[in-house]
PDB file of C-alpha atoms in Angstrom:
ATOM      1  CA  MET A   1      -0.266  -2.082 -43.753  1.00  0.00           C
ATOM      2  CA  ASP A   2       0.663  -2.620 -39.759  1.00  0.00           C
ATOM      3  CA  LYS A   3       1.009   1.367 -40.168  1.00  0.00           C
ATOM      4  CA  ILE A   4      -2.028   2.321 -41.328  1.00  0.00           C
ATOM      5  CA  VAL A   5      -3.445   0.178 -38.208  1.00  0.00           C
ATOM      6  CA  LYS A   6      -1.115   2.146 -36.519  1.00  0.00           C
ATOM      7  CA  LEU A   7      -1.730   5.347 -37.594  1.00  0.00           C
ATOM      8  CA  LEU A   8      -5.413   4.806 -37.207  1.00  0.00           C
ATOM      9  CA  GLN A   9      -5.156   3.782 -33.788  1.00  0.00           C
ATOM     10  CA  ILE A  10      -3.036   6.935 -32.810  1.00  0.00           C
ATOM     11  CA  ALA A  11      -6.058   8.973 -34.463  1.00  0.00           C
ATOM     12  CA  PHE A  12      -8.901   6.957 -32.672  1.00  0.00           C
ATOM     13  CA  ASP A  13      -6.763   7.280 -29.408  1.00  0.00           C
ATOM     14  CA  VAL A  14      -6.144  11.181 -30.076  1.00  0.00           C
ATOM     15  CA  THR A  15      -9.651  12.068 -30.782  1.00  0.00           C
ATOM     16  CA  ILE A  16     -10.761  10.202 -28.081  1.00  0.00           C
ATOM     17  CA  PHE A  17      -8.319  12.092 -25.540  1.00  0.00           C
ATOM     18  CA  PHE A  18      -9.797  15.764 -27.354  1.00  0.00           C
ATOM     19  CA  LEU A  19     -13.250  14.463 -26.690  1.00  0.00           C
ATOM     20  CA  ALA A  20     -12.932  13.464 -22.641  1.00  0.00           C
ATOM     21  CA  LEU A  21     -11.145  17.271 -22.439  1.00  0.00           C
ATOM     22  CA  THR A  22     -13.856  18.674 -24.257  1.00  0.00           C
ATOM     23  CA  LEU A  23     -16.354  17.264 -21.704  1.00  0.00           C
ATOM     24  CA  LEU A  24     -13.848  17.841 -18.619  1.00  0.00           C
ATOM     25  CA  TYR A  25     -14.243  21.414 -19.511  1.00  0.00           C
ATOM     26  CA  THR A  26     -18.225  21.464 -20.045  1.00  0.00           C
ATOM     27  CA  MET A  27     -18.393  20.031 -17.048  1.00  0.00           C
ATOM     28  CA  SER A  28     -16.068  22.249 -14.852  1.00  0.00           C
ATOM     29  CA  PHE A  29     -17.859  25.517 -16.855  1.00  0.00           C
ATOM     30  CA  LYS A  30     -21.179  24.393 -15.816  1.00  0.00           C
ATOM     31  CA  PHE A  31     -20.458  23.615 -12.426  1.00  0.00           C
ATOM     32  CA  THR A  32     -18.774  26.918 -11.515  1.00  0.00           C
ATOM     33  CA  SER A  33     -22.031  28.379 -13.180  1.00  0.00           C
ATOM     34  CA  LEU A  34     -23.779  27.047 -10.591  1.00  0.00           C
ATOM     35  CA  THR A  35     -21.879  27.672  -7.809  1.00  0.00           C
ATOM     36  CA  GLU A  36     -22.063  31.200  -8.887  1.00  0.00           C
ATOM     37  CA  VAL A  37     -25.656  31.268  -9.386  1.00  0.00           C
ATOM     38  CA  SER A  38     -26.492  29.365  -5.687  1.00  0.00           C
ATOM     39  CA  ALA A  39     -24.166  31.806  -4.605  1.00  0.00           C
ATOM     40  CA  ASP A  40     -25.835  34.966  -5.799  1.00  0.00           C
ATOM     41  CA  ILE A  41     -29.193  33.623  -4.712  1.00  0.00           C
ATOM     42  CA  ILE A  42     -28.136  32.948  -1.364  1.00  0.00           C
ATOM     43  CA  ALA A  43     -26.329  36.239  -1.032  1.00  0.00           C
ATOM     44  CA  GLU A  44     -29.772  38.204  -1.638  1.00  0.00           C
ATOM     45  CA  ASP A  45     -30.931  37.472   1.541  1.00  0.00           C
ATOM     46  CA  ASN A  46     -27.741  36.250   3.674  1.00  0.00           C
ATOM     47  CA  MET A  47     -29.250  33.491   4.997  1.00  0.00           C
ATOM     48  CA  LEU A  48     -29.348  29.723   4.587  1.00  0.00           C
ATOM     49  CA  TYR A  49     -32.689  27.932   5.965  1.00  0.00           C
ATOM     50  CA  GLU A  50     -32.183  24.716   7.866  1.00  0.00           C
ATOM     51  CA  ALA A  51     -35.124  22.292   8.725  1.00  0.00           C
ATOM     52  CA  TYR A  52     -34.805  18.933  10.073  1.00  0.00           C
ATOM     53  CA  LEU A  53     -36.383  16.498   9.000  1.00  0.00           C
ATOM     54  CA  MET A  54     -36.918  14.110  11.960  1.00  0.00           C
ATOM     55  CA  LYS A  55     -39.884  16.335  12.940  1.00  0.00           C
ATOM     56  CA  GLU A  56     -40.755  14.340  16.625  1.00  0.00           C
ATOM     57  CA  GLU A  57     -37.186  15.386  18.293  1.00  0.00           C
ATOM     58  CA  TYR A  58     -37.261  19.208  17.284  1.00  0.00           C
ATOM     59  CA  ASN A  59     -40.333  19.792  18.341  1.00  0.00           C
ATOM     60  CA  VAL A  60     -40.526  22.721  21.739  1.00  0.00           C
ATOM     61  CA  SER A  61     -43.072  23.041  24.197  1.00  0.00           C
ATOM     62  CA  ARG A  62     -44.101  26.648  25.339  1.00  0.00           C
ATOM     63  CA  THR A  63     -43.073  25.623  28.506  1.00  0.00           C
ATOM     64  CA  GLU A  64     -39.354  24.647  27.410  1.00  0.00           C
ATOM     65  CA  LEU A  65     -39.386  27.702  24.978  1.00  0.00           C
ATOM     66  CA  ILE A  66     -40.275  29.824  28.071  1.00  0.00           C
ATOM     67  CA  THR A  67     -37.730  27.995  30.559  1.00  0.00           C
ATOM     68  CA  LEU A  68     -34.931  28.921  27.852  1.00  0.00           C
ATOM     69  CA  LEU A  69     -36.199  32.804  27.820  1.00  0.00           C
ATOM     70  CA  LEU A  70     -35.609  32.779  31.392  1.00  0.00           C
ATOM     71  CA  GLU A  71     -31.962  32.969  31.207  1.00  0.00           C
ATOM     72  CA  GLU A  72     -29.682  34.968  28.765  1.00  0.00           C
ATOM     73  CA  ILE A  73     -29.471  33.462  25.344  1.00  0.00           C
ATOM     74  CA  GLU A  74     -26.882  33.273  22.784  1.00  0.00           C
ATOM     75  CA  TYR A  75     -28.410  33.609  19.563  1.00  0.00           C
ATOM     76  CA  ASP A  76     -31.311  35.684  18.036  1.00  0.00           C
ATOM     77  CA  ILE A  77     -34.792  34.397  18.434  1.00  0.00           C
ATOM     78  CA  GLU A  78     -37.786  34.249  16.160  1.00  0.00           C
ATOM     79  CA  VAL A  79     -40.826  32.994  17.465  1.00  0.00           C
ATOM     80  CA  VAL A  80     -43.907  33.006  15.015  1.00  0.00           C
ATOM     81  CA  ASP A  81     -46.445  32.611  17.088  1.00  0.00           C
ATOM     82  CA  LEU A  82     -50.513  32.155  16.252  1.00  0.00           C
ATOM     83  CA  ILE A  83     -51.423  35.774  16.644  1.00  0.00           C
ATOM     84  CA  GLN A  84     -47.507  37.624  16.375  1.00  0.00           C
ATOM     85  CA  SER A  85     -44.521  37.221  15.511  1.00  0.00           C
ATOM     86  CA  TYR A  86     -41.237  38.195  18.587  1.00  0.00           C
ATOM     87  CA  THR A  87     -37.647  39.177  17.190  1.00  0.00           C
ATOM     88  CA  ILE A  88     -35.944  38.899  20.352  1.00  0.00           C
ATOM     89  CA  VAL A  89     -31.845  39.877  19.744  1.00  0.00           C
ATOM     90  CA  ALA A  90     -29.644  38.401  22.070  1.00  0.00           C
ATOM     91  CA  GLU A  91     -27.534  41.483  22.983  1.00  0.00           C
ATOM     92  CA  GLU A  92     -30.174  43.075  23.678  1.00  0.00           C
ATOM     93  CA  TYR A  93     -32.333  40.788  25.698  1.00  0.00           C
ATOM     94  CA  SER A  94     -32.876  40.693  29.598  1.00  0.00           C
ATOM     95  CA  PRO A  95     -34.527  37.437  31.364  1.00  0.00           C
ATOM     96  CA  SER A  96     -36.687  39.859  33.014  1.00  0.00           C
ATOM     97  CA  ASP A  97     -38.191  41.123  29.548  1.00  0.00           C
ATOM     98  CA  ILE A  98     -39.837  37.324  29.580  1.00  0.00           C
ATOM     99  CA  GLY A  99     -43.337  39.174  30.409  1.00  0.00           C
ATOM    100  CA  LEU A 100     -43.403  41.128  27.580  1.00  0.00           C
ATOM    101  CA  TYR A 101     -44.134  37.900  25.259  1.00  0.00           C
ATOM    102  CA  ASP A 102     -47.133  36.070  25.118  1.00  0.00           C
ATOM    103  CA  PHE A 103     -46.768  32.849  23.324  1.00  0.00           C
ATOM    104  CA  ARG A 104     -50.251  31.260  22.733  1.00  0.00           C
ATOM    105  CA  SER A 105     -49.239  28.119  21.174  1.00  0.00           C
ATOM    106  CA  LYS A 106     -48.306  25.129  22.818  1.00  0.00           C
ATOM    107  CA  LYS A 107     -45.716  23.990  20.291  1.00  0.00           C
ATOM    108  CA  PHE A 108     -43.276  24.866  18.167  1.00  0.00           C
ATOM    109  CA  LYS A 109     -41.045  23.370  15.530  1.00  0.00           C
ATOM    110  CA  LYS A 110     -37.066  24.705  16.095  1.00  0.00           C
ATOM    111  CA  SER A 111     -34.963  25.793  12.965  1.00  0.00           C
ATOM    112  CA  TYR A 112     -31.856  27.367  12.321  1.00  0.00           C
ATOM    113  CA  VAL A 113     -31.042  29.854  10.304  1.00  0.00           C
ATOM    114  CA  TYR A 114     -27.942  29.955   8.964  1.00  0.00           C
ATOM    115  CA  SER A 115     -25.823  32.946   8.218  1.00  0.00           C
ATOM    116  CA  ILE A 116     -22.986  32.415   4.372  1.00  0.00           C
ATOM    117  CA  ASN A 117     -20.210  31.460   6.308  1.00  0.00           C
ATOM    118  CA  GLY A 118     -21.948  28.968   7.814  1.00  0.00           C
ATOM    119  CA  THR A 119     -22.184  30.560  11.384  1.00  0.00           C
ATOM    120  CA  ILE A 120     -26.486  30.000  13.194  1.00  0.00           C
ATOM    121  CA  ALA A 121     -27.833  34.016  12.723  1.00  0.00           C
ATOM    122  CA  LYS A 122     -30.364  32.529  14.748  1.00  0.00           C
ATOM    123  CA  ILE A 123     -32.958  30.065  15.757  1.00  0.00           C
ATOM    124  CA  ARG A 124     -36.293  30.449  14.734  1.00  0.00           C
ATOM    125  CA  TYR A 125     -39.584  28.947  16.769  1.00  0.00           C
ATOM    126  CA  GLN A 126     -42.698  28.423  14.408  1.00  0.00           C
ATOM    127  CA  HIS A 127     -45.974  27.539  15.865  1.00  0.00           C
ATOM    128  CA  LEU A 128     -47.376  23.744  15.247  1.00  0.00           C
ATOM    129  CA  SER A 129     -50.992  23.353  14.489  1.00  0.00           C
ATOM    130  CA  GLU A 130     -52.761  21.219  17.661  1.00  0.00           C
TER     131      GLU A 130
END
């Protein structure tokens, strides 16, 4: 009788072991599929978008934006204003170009656009309704 109980115990342990391996394999496959699909979605436009949850800390006034543009800029900047959008390329920008931009909005929401490798691709300023 002891041998039958021992045999049943071993069979039960082996069954649980194979169930655990099957579950591990299934979860691994699902995770791999998820990461591949996410990478494909990101690769479509080569950008990741990030916005901050604390709105007050990342609101910028028109004065601050103009002050930023009075110096050389490190990153490309996209300004979405009430009437018009501006894309300012850092390599081509000169502070003397400030007169080319007419910002109508008084407040902007600042967010960052990241490239696939995690570096900042550009800084985006979106107008806020007043």
